[in-house]
PDB file of C-alpha atoms in Angstrom:
ATOM      1  CA  LYS A   1      -0.201   0.119   0.144  1.00 69.00           C
ATOM      2  CA  ALA A   2       0.626   3.704  -0.499  1.00 80.00           C
ATOM      3  CA  GLY A   3       1.533   5.723   2.112  1.00 92.00           C
ATOM      4  CA  VAL A   4       0.571   8.404   4.027  1.00 95.00           C
ATOM      5  CA  THR A   5       0.997  11.951   1.527  1.00 96.00           C
ATOM      6  CA  GLN A   6       1.450  15.181   1.995  1.00 97.00           C
ATOM      7  CA  THR A   7       0.554  18.678  -0.216  1.00 97.00           C
ATOM      8  CA  PRO A   8       2.611  20.291  -0.903  1.00 97.00           C
ATOM      9  CA  ARG A   9       6.639  19.343   1.467  1.00 95.00           C
ATOM     10  CA  TYR A  10       7.723  23.081   1.059  1.00 96.00           C
ATOM     11  CA  LEU A  11       5.660  26.362   1.770  1.00 96.00           C
ATOM     12  CA  ILE A  12       6.798  30.036   2.390  1.00 97.00           C
ATOM     13  CA  LYS A  13       3.586  31.951   3.465  1.00 97.00           C
ATOM     14  CA  THR A  14       3.691  35.843   4.722  1.00 97.00           C
ATOM     15  CA  ARG A  15       1.891  36.850   6.878  1.00 97.00           C
ATOM     16  CA  GLY A  16      -1.719  37.303   7.611  1.00 97.00           C
ATOM     17  CA  GLN A  17      -2.306  35.362   3.913  1.00 97.00           C
ATOM     18  CA  GLN A  18      -3.497  31.729   4.084  1.00 97.00           C
ATOM     19  CA  VAL A  19      -2.822  28.571   4.083  1.00 98.00           C
ATOM     20  CA  THR A  20      -4.901  24.697   2.473  1.00 98.00           C
ATOM     21  CA  LEU A  21      -2.626  22.076   3.517  1.00 98.00           C
ATOM     22  CA  SER A  22      -3.412  18.553   1.840  1.00 98.00           C
ATOM     23  CA  CYS A  23      -3.219  14.602   2.992  1.00 98.00           C
ATOM     24  CA  SER A  24      -3.706  11.509   1.360  1.00 97.00           C
ATOM     25  CA  PRO A  25      -3.947   8.936   3.668  1.00 97.00           C
ATOM     26  CA  ILE A  26      -3.309   5.477   3.706  1.00 96.00           C
ATOM     27  CA  SER A  27      -6.558   3.537   1.268  1.00 94.00           C
ATOM     28  CA  GLY A  28      -8.815   1.674   4.244  1.00 92.00           C
ATOM     29  CA  HIS A  29      -7.867   5.019   6.081  1.00 93.00           C
ATOM     30  CA  ARG A  30     -10.757   6.089   8.162  1.00 93.00           C
ATOM     31  CA  SER A  31      -8.839   8.184  10.703  1.00 92.00           C
ATOM     32  CA  VAL A  32      -7.166  11.249   9.757  1.00 94.00           C
ATOM     33  CA  SER A  33      -4.996  13.716  11.883  1.00 93.00           C
ATOM     34  CA  TRP A  34      -3.395  16.390  11.607  1.00 96.00           C
ATOM     35  CA  TYR A  35      -0.160  17.510  14.324  1.00 95.00           C
ATOM     36  CA  GLN A  36       1.955  20.453  14.707  1.00 96.00           C
ATOM     37  CA  GLN A  37       5.572  20.568  15.627  1.00 94.00           C
ATOM     38  CA  THR A  38       7.951  22.790  16.450  1.00 92.00           C
ATOM     39  CA  PRO A  39      10.932  23.403  18.048  1.00 87.00           C
ATOM     40  CA  GLY A  40       9.402  24.814  21.045  1.00 82.00           C
ATOM     41  CA  GLN A  41       6.506  22.951  21.758  1.00 85.00           C
ATOM     42  CA  GLY A  42       7.021  19.161  20.343  1.00 88.00           C
ATOM     43  CA  LEU A  43       4.250  17.542  18.809  1.00 91.00           C
ATOM     44  CA  GLN A  44       1.553  18.373  20.046  1.00 92.00           C
ATOM     45  CA  PHE A  45      -2.304  17.127  18.178  1.00 90.00           C
ATOM     46  CA  LEU A  46      -3.824  19.672  16.268  1.00 94.00           C
ATOM     47  CA  PHE A  47      -7.348  17.451  15.486  1.00 91.00           C
ATOM     48  CA  GLU A  48      -8.746  14.106  13.917  1.00 91.00           C
ATOM     49  CA  TYR A  49     -11.121  13.586  11.633  1.00 93.00           C
ATOM     50  CA  PHE A  50     -13.574  10.072  10.831  1.00 92.00           C
ATOM     51  CA  SER A  51     -15.787   9.428   8.334  1.00 92.00           C
ATOM     52  CA  GLU A  52     -15.733  13.298   7.383  1.00 94.00           C
ATOM     53  CA  THR A  53     -16.152  14.472  11.156  1.00 94.00           C
ATOM     54  CA  GLN A  54     -14.568  16.208  13.131  1.00 93.00           C
ATOM     55  CA  ARG A  55     -13.857  13.178  16.150  1.00 88.00           C
ATOM     56  CA  ASN A  56     -11.136  15.421  18.491  1.00 86.00           C
ATOM     57  CA  LYS A  57      -9.584  18.825  18.899  1.00 88.00           C
ATOM     58  CA  GLY A  58      -6.188  20.129  20.436  1.00 88.00           C
ATOM     59  CA  ASN A  59      -6.428  23.038  21.930  1.00 88.00           C
ATOM     60  CA  PHE A  60      -5.405  25.846  19.082  1.00 93.00           C
ATOM     61  CA  PRO A  61      -6.648  29.113  17.659  1.00 95.00           C
ATOM     62  CA  GLY A  62      -9.563  29.320  15.730  1.00 95.00           C
ATOM     63  CA  ARG A  63      -8.281  29.957  12.966  1.00 97.00           C
ATOM     64  CA  PHE A  64      -7.076  26.726  11.776  1.00 97.00           C
ATOM     65  CA  SER A  65      -9.588  24.694  11.034  1.00 96.00           C
ATOM     66  CA  GLY A  66      -9.776  21.284   8.879  1.00 97.00           C
ATOM     67  CA  ARG A  67     -11.887  19.282   7.265  1.00 97.00           C
ATOM     68  CA  GLN A  68     -11.832  15.529   5.240  1.00 97.00           C
ATOM     69  CA  PHE A  69     -13.745  14.240   1.841  1.00 96.00           C
ATOM     70  CA  SER A  70     -15.170  11.104   1.872  1.00 95.00           C
ATOM     71  CA  ASN A  71     -12.406   9.837  -0.260  1.00 93.00           C
ATOM     72  CA  SER A  72     -10.735   9.922   3.448  1.00 94.00           C
ATOM     73  CA  ARG A  73      -8.814  12.549   1.928  1.00 97.00           C
ATOM     74  CA  SER A  74      -8.111  16.255   4.246  1.00 98.00           C
ATOM     75  CA  GLU A  75      -7.784  18.623   3.875  1.00 98.00           C
ATOM     76  CA  MET A  76      -5.893  21.375   6.691  1.00 98.00           C
ATOM     77  CA  ASN A  77      -6.268  25.356   6.786  1.00 98.00           C
ATOM     78  CA  VAL A  78      -4.560  28.325   8.895  1.00 97.00           C
ATOM     79  CA  SER A  79      -5.897  31.779   8.170  1.00 95.00           C
ATOM     80  CA  THR A  80      -4.635  34.681   8.973  1.00 96.00           C
ATOM     81  CA  LEU A  81      -1.302  33.597   9.653  1.00 97.00           C
ATOM     82  CA  GLU A  82       0.969  34.281  12.338  1.00 97.00           C
ATOM     83  CA  LEU A  83       4.728  34.322  12.794  1.00 96.00           C
ATOM     84  CA  GLY A  84       4.620  31.783  15.070  1.00 95.00           C
ATOM     85  CA  ASP A  85       2.569  29.455  12.947  1.00 97.00           C
ATOM     86  CA  SER A  86       5.812  27.731  10.878  1.00 97.00           C
ATOM     87  CA  ALA A  87       6.281  24.685  11.842  1.00 96.00           C
ATOM     88  CA  LEU A  88       6.578  21.227  10.345  1.00 95.00           C
ATOM     89  CA  TYR A  89       2.854  19.416   9.754  1.00 97.00           C
ATOM     90  CA  LEU A  90       2.266  15.876  10.240  1.00 96.00           C
ATOM     91  CA  CYS A  91      -0.215  14.214   9.013  1.00 95.00           C
ATOM     92  CA  ALA A  92      -1.141  11.142  10.502  1.00 94.00           C
ATOM     93  CA  SER A  93      -3.741   7.966   8.786  1.00 94.00           C
ATOM     94  CA  SER A  94      -5.698   5.455  10.898  1.00 90.00           C
ATOM     95  CA  PRO A  95      -7.478   2.618  10.219  1.00 88.00           C
ATOM     96  CA  GLN A  96     -10.218   3.203  13.377  1.00 80.00           C
ATOM     97  CA  GLY A  97      -7.885   6.448  15.070  1.00 73.00           C
ATOM     98  CA  VAL A  98      -5.597   7.821  17.364  1.00 63.00           C
ATOM     99  CA  THR A  99      -5.493   4.916  19.593  1.00 68.00           C
ATOM    100  CA  ASP A 100      -4.830   2.954  16.731  1.00 77.00           C
ATOM    101  CA  THR A 101      -1.509   1.796  15.502  1.00 82.00           C
ATOM    102  CA  GLN A 102      -1.211   5.778  13.529  1.00 87.00           C
ATOM    103  CA  TYR A 103       1.060   6.231  11.231  1.00 91.00           C
ATOM    104  CA  PHE A 104       2.918   9.373   9.521  1.00 93.00           C
ATOM    105  CA  GLY A 105       3.255  10.788   6.105  1.00 94.00           C
ATOM    106  CA  PRO A 106       6.751  13.697   5.708  1.00 93.00           C
ATOM    107  CA  GLY A 107       4.600  16.762   6.295  1.00 94.00           C
ATOM    108  CA  THR A 108       4.865  19.813   4.797  1.00 96.00           C
ATOM    109  CA  ARG A 109       7.101  22.513   6.394  1.00 96.00           C
ATOM    110  CA  LEU A 110       4.751  26.295   6.441  1.00 97.00           C
ATOM    111  CA  THR A 111       7.660  28.774   6.960  1.00 97.00           C
ATOM    112  CA  VAL A 112       6.275  32.337   7.718  1.00 97.00           C
ATOM    113  CA  LEU A 113       7.601  35.222   7.052  1.00 96.00           C
TER     114      LEU A 113
ATOM    115  CA  ALA B   1      -3.885  16.506  33.324  1.00 74.00           C
ATOM    116  CA  GLN B   2      -2.478  13.841  30.908  1.00 79.00           C
ATOM    117  CA  SER B   3       1.172  14.597  29.843  1.00 87.00           C
ATOM    118  CA  VAL B   4       4.228  12.186  29.430  1.00 93.00           C
ATOM    119  CA  THR B   5       7.941  13.103  30.511  1.00 95.00           C
ATOM    120  CA  GLN B   6      10.914  12.047  28.320  1.00 96.00           C
ATOM    121  CA  PRO B   7      13.301  13.358  31.044  1.00 95.00           C
ATOM    122  CA  ASP B   8      16.691  12.471  28.838  1.00 95.00           C
ATOM    123  CA  ILE B   9      17.255  15.641  25.542  1.00 94.00           C
ATOM    124  CA  HIS B  10      19.531  14.511  24.068  1.00 96.00           C
ATOM    125  CA  ILE B  11      21.286  10.840  24.518  1.00 97.00           C
ATOM    126  CA  THR B  12      25.043  10.328  23.296  1.00 97.00           C
ATOM    127  CA  VAL B  13      26.369   6.191  22.951  1.00 97.00           C
ATOM    128  CA  SER B  14      29.253   4.577  21.134  1.00 97.00           C
ATOM    129  CA  GLU B  15      27.523   2.620  18.642  1.00 97.00           C
ATOM    130  CA  GLY B  16      27.288  -1.082  20.090  1.00 97.00           C
ATOM    131  CA  ALA B  17      26.694   0.308  23.663  1.00 97.00           C
ATOM    132  CA  SER B  18      23.411  -1.103  24.872  1.00 97.00           C
ATOM    133  CA  LEU B  19      20.512   2.121  25.058  1.00 97.00           C
ATOM    134  CA  GLU B  20      17.781   3.212  27.650  1.00 98.00           C
ATOM    135  CA  LEU B  21      14.760   5.437  26.393  1.00 98.00           C
ATOM    136  CA  ARG B  22      13.052   6.884  29.338  1.00 98.00           C
ATOM    137  CA  CYS B  23       9.080   7.725  29.114  1.00 97.00           C
ATOM    138  CA  ASN B  24       7.527   8.628  31.824  1.00 96.00           C
ATOM    139  CA  TYR B  25       3.223   9.449  31.902  1.00 93.00           C
ATOM    140  CA  SER B  26       0.884  10.618  33.540  1.00 90.00           C
ATOM    141  CA  TYR B  27      -2.538   9.010  33.961  1.00 85.00           C
ATOM    142  CA  GLY B  28      -5.419   7.720  35.339  1.00 78.00           C
ATOM    143  CA  ALA B  29      -5.535   4.710  33.773  1.00 79.00           C
ATOM    144  CA  THR B  30      -2.999   1.881  31.673  1.00 77.00           C
ATOM    145  CA  PRO B  31      -3.306   4.284  28.663  1.00 84.00           C
ATOM    146  CA  TYR B  32      -2.140   2.868  25.315  1.00 89.00           C
ATOM    147  CA  LEU B  33       1.496   3.365  24.777  1.00 93.00           C
ATOM    148  CA  PHE B  34       4.133   3.812  21.296  1.00 94.00           C
ATOM    149  CA  TRP B  35       7.211   4.409  21.056  1.00 97.00           C
ATOM    150  CA  TYR B  36       7.873   6.752  17.448  1.00 96.00           C
ATOM    151  CA  VAL B  37      11.093   7.672  15.241  1.00 96.00           C
ATOM    152  CA  GLN B  38      11.837  10.500  12.997  1.00 94.00           C
ATOM    153  CA  SER B  39      15.607  11.101  11.006  1.00 90.00           C
ATOM    154  CA  PRO B  40      15.643  14.276   9.753  1.00 82.00           C
ATOM    155  CA  GLY B  41      13.674  15.382   6.876  1.00 75.00           C
ATOM    156  CA  GLN B  42      11.546  12.363   8.369  1.00 78.00           C
ATOM    157  CA  GLY B  43       7.363  11.771   9.415  1.00 82.00           C
ATOM    158  CA  LEU B  44       7.727   9.034  12.572  1.00 91.00           C
ATOM    159  CA  GLN B  45       8.061   5.709  12.022  1.00 92.00           C
ATOM    160  CA  LEU B  46       6.274   3.136  15.090  1.00 92.00           C
ATOM    161  CA  LEU B  47       8.909   1.113  16.661  1.00 96.00           C
ATOM    162  CA  LEU B  48       6.563  -0.463  18.874  1.00 95.00           C
ATOM    163  CA  LYS B  49       3.708  -0.104  20.788  1.00 93.00           C
ATOM    164  CA  TYR B  50       1.685  -1.420  24.457  1.00 93.00           C
ATOM    165  CA  PHE B  51      -1.867  -1.867  24.614  1.00 88.00           C
ATOM    166  CA  SER B  52      -2.894  -4.568  26.808  1.00 85.00           C
ATOM    167  CA  GLY B  53      -0.817  -7.810  27.756  1.00 87.00           C
ATOM    168  CA  ASP B  54       2.789  -9.168  28.063  1.00 89.00           C
ATOM    169  CA  THR B  55       4.523  -6.463  29.344  1.00 92.00           C
ATOM    170  CA  LEU B  56       7.639  -6.582  27.319  1.00 96.00           C
ATOM    171  CA  VAL B  57       6.894  -5.311  24.031  1.00 96.00           C
ATOM    172  CA  GLN B  58       9.017  -6.062  20.693  1.00 97.00           C
ATOM    173  CA  GLY B  59       9.047  -4.422  17.455  1.00 96.00           C
ATOM    174  CA  ILE B  60      11.469  -3.172  15.042  1.00 95.00           C
ATOM    175  CA  LYS B  61      15.364  -2.457  14.805  1.00 94.00           C
ATOM    176  CA  GLY B  62      15.720  -4.863  17.496  1.00 96.00           C
ATOM    177  CA  PHE B  63      13.922  -2.419  19.986  1.00 97.00           C
ATOM    178  CA  GLU B  64      12.055  -3.276  22.763  1.00 98.00           C
ATOM    179  CA  ALA B  65      10.203  -1.753  25.225  1.00 98.00           C
ATOM    180  CA  GLU B  66       8.956  -2.549  28.536  1.00 96.00           C
ATOM    181  CA  PHE B  67       5.775  -1.194  30.445  1.00 95.00           C
ATOM    182  CA  LYS B  68       5.955  -0.575  34.161  1.00 94.00           C
ATOM    183  CA  ARG B  69       3.053   0.318  36.099  1.00 92.00           C
ATOM    184  CA  SER B  70       4.330   0.846  38.633  1.00 92.00           C
ATOM    185  CA  GLN B  71       6.594   3.253  37.794  1.00 93.00           C
ATOM    186  CA  SER B  72       4.742   4.461  34.895  1.00 93.00           C
ATOM    187  CA  SER B  73       6.595   4.512  32.961  1.00 95.00           C
ATOM    188  CA  PHE B  74       7.028   2.411  29.248  1.00 97.00           C
ATOM    189  CA  ASN B  75      11.328   2.720  28.825  1.00 98.00           C
ATOM    190  CA  LEU B  76      12.965   1.664  25.075  1.00 98.00           C
ATOM    191  CA  ARG B  77      15.361  -0.381  24.766  1.00 98.00           C
ATOM    192  CA  LYS B  78      17.973  -1.767  22.593  1.00 98.00           C
ATOM    193  CA  PRO B  79      20.516  -3.818  22.860  1.00 97.00           C
ATOM    194  CA  SER B  80      23.239  -2.722  20.722  1.00 97.00           C
ATOM    195  CA  VAL B  81      23.033   0.522  18.916  1.00 97.00           C
ATOM    196  CA  HIS B  82      23.825   1.168  15.252  1.00 96.00           C
ATOM    197  CA  TRP B  83      24.872   4.150  14.076  1.00 95.00           C
ATOM    198  CA  SER B  84      21.314   3.897  11.423  1.00 94.00           C
ATOM    199  CA  ASP B  85      19.727   4.826  15.055  1.00 96.00           C
ATOM    200  CA  ALA B  86      20.558   8.415  15.385  1.00 96.00           C
ATOM    201  CA  ALA B  87      17.248   9.960  15.420  1.00 96.00           C
ATOM    202  CA  GLU B  88      15.091  11.664  17.867  1.00 96.00           C
ATOM    203  CA  TYR B  89      12.781   9.171  19.374  1.00 97.00           C
ATOM    204  CA  PHE B  90       8.895   9.967  21.131  1.00 96.00           C
ATOM    205  CA  CYS B  91       6.854   8.389  23.017  1.00 96.00           C
ATOM    206  CA  ALA B  92       3.264   8.934  23.002  1.00 93.00           C
ATOM    207  CA  VAL B  93       0.068   7.951  24.856  1.00 90.00           C
ATOM    208  CA  GLY B  94      -2.450   7.577  23.436  1.00 86.00           C
ATOM    209  CA  VAL B  95      -5.703   7.720  25.846  1.00 80.00           C
ATOM    210  CA  PRO B  96      -9.473   7.873  24.886  1.00 74.00           C
ATOM    211  CA  GLY B  97     -12.277   9.854  26.386  1.00 67.00           C
ATOM    212  CA  PRO B  98     -12.568  11.752  23.260  1.00 66.00           C
ATOM    213  CA  TYR B  99      -9.980   9.927  22.477  1.00 65.00           C
ATOM    214  CA  LYS B 100      -6.513  11.660  21.364  1.00 75.00           C
ATOM    215  CA  TYR B 101      -2.302  11.462  21.253  1.00 81.00           C
ATOM    216  CA  ILE B 102      -0.184  13.431  23.373  1.00 88.00           C
ATOM    217  CA  PHE B 103       3.294  12.879  22.645  1.00 92.00           C
ATOM    218  CA  GLY B 104       6.706  14.003  24.679  1.00 94.00           C
ATOM    219  CA  THR B 105       8.993  16.244  24.005  1.00 92.00           C
ATOM    220  CA  GLY B 106      11.017  13.870  22.181  1.00 95.00           C
ATOM    221  CA  THR B 107      15.262  12.754  22.611  1.00 96.00           C
ATOM    222  CA  ARG B 108      17.612  12.818  20.048  1.00 96.00           C
ATOM    223  CA  LEU B 109      19.760  10.110  20.048  1.00 97.00           C
ATOM    224  CA  LYS B 110      23.740  10.905  18.980  1.00 97.00           C
ATOM    225  CA  VAL B 111      25.314   7.519  17.679  1.00 97.00           C
ATOM    226  CA  LEU B 112      29.182   8.106  17.719  1.00 96.00           C
ATOM    227  CA  ALA B 113      31.091   5.665  15.196  1.00 89.00           C
TER     228      ALA B 113
END
């Protein structure tokens, strides 16, 4: 099976802009989770989608949002970008949810200038 | 509140030496426990996981971990480290209600030739 893919791999944006990141899970996986990884805060859970519904959410402001499509592909959107949003955004998929083994994609490196 | 602690930020070992990476968690019950490895520029790869049963868990690449309920620990071990093991290692717990993953801050392993 193909692994989790994320596009784009690298992004450079300026403050105030918005950005959309995409994640394609492993075929058959219905759960997609998003994480933010920064040197200061480590890996932090953003949200999880399962069968097109947000099932769980971390402690991030409303500027961070996501959605999942019927084919389980997921997008994450960040509006009104701030410098502190610069991070590696990781997507993970699993068959049923976060207590399953999660398979991570390579991430999208977002730089906000 | 649930938390995961990896007390060692950096560890340096010589190739061929044994390795133990520490992980302690704070949670009222036994969570699902995971160890992941992240190589530079890569996503996370699952090394092993513990859900229940035998407290000594074997993983990939020669790693093992032991769950000790009394100490709320899930330490990762390897009897003989290879240079290719140099990476960052993350301990994670999966907790219900609603389900989420909590990661430790990571331990960066350096291997000396």
